Amino acid sequence: MPTDLLDLARRQGGVFTTRQAARTGVTRKVTQRYLDDHIWWSLTRGLYSLSPDPTWDGLAWGGVLLGGPGAALARAAAGHKLGLCPAPDIIDVVCPRERRDRGPWRFHRAGRIDARGEPAVADVESTALSLCADAELADLFNHLARAVTSRRTSPERLLRRAKSTQNLRHRGLICEALADVASGMHSALERRFIQDVMHRHGLPEVELQAELEPSRYRDVVFHEQRLVVELDGRLGHTGDGVFRDFRRDNANTLRGYATLRFGWDDIANRQCTVAAVLAQALLDRGWPGRPQRCPLCAA
């Protein structure tokens, strides 16, 4: 086997195309001998492997090679290469020309493709948003969190891309969450908490942005029950922010206030569970009222 072809195949996860082999002087007759002698294995028409059981990376390379010039890994396949999700069984590839799906490869025609790396991988913004669009609501914020905390992108860049992406599934919720994170404010999360958790479940009125100590504010405070609710609009809990949360919760405890903490995933996807937890805490701390069930609770 020509050294140049062997080196190329190894760089491509052990796979290569008929055209790449032909460029190194391998004829059809020699190709058939390699196949008969189990030196090569055919993965699909025009694509060969040095192994009968290629790795996932080899299959990913195969998809990009089959896609042709300008092709790139996309969706969960790109997400895996970027460290955002596990390796998928189906490998999605975007390419400039129409391609027929075959084997583990699924092709999507796209115009301009912003990609980089070997094999080429779609940019992190389009990849993260495609993962969000393909996900159920329960997993949406996990995908956003992984993208932001990976430090490969930022909430601002994701928000700009989401606003410019047509027909993006869950677009409204994605933009709402990213706008809060990008601005450093939690107004949208706070609004959802008041409407979907408090009002729908008949919970008592609260003080928002209450100053329990000089120049330090708490998101939601039930003074009579000495209960604090912190609404964490960040996507992921990393770095110094974790320790600030600990110090703030400890300060609340020393003042006799219990602390509950909820994030975007809780308020958007589990508002009834949040209401139940909050109601139990309020009842345990002397609230004389009674929570009510909303239509979602019954469902």
PDB file of C-alpha atoms in Angstrom, residues 17 26 44 49 67 72 96:
ATOM      1  CA  THR A  17     -11.988   7.527  -0.680  1.00  0.00           C
ATOM      2  CA  VAL A  26      -3.852   2.542  -6.853  1.00  0.00           C
ATOM      3  CA  THR A  44     -20.003   2.233   1.248  1.00  0.00           C
ATOM      4  CA  SER A  49     -11.410   1.644   5.779  1.00  0.00           C
ATOM      5  CA  GLY A  67     -20.096  15.135   1.595  1.00  0.00           C
ATOM      6  CA  ALA A  72     -18.683  19.637   7.712  1.00  0.00           C
ATOM      7  CA  PRO A  96     -23.063  22.518  -0.402  1.00  0.00           C
TER       8      PRO A  96
END
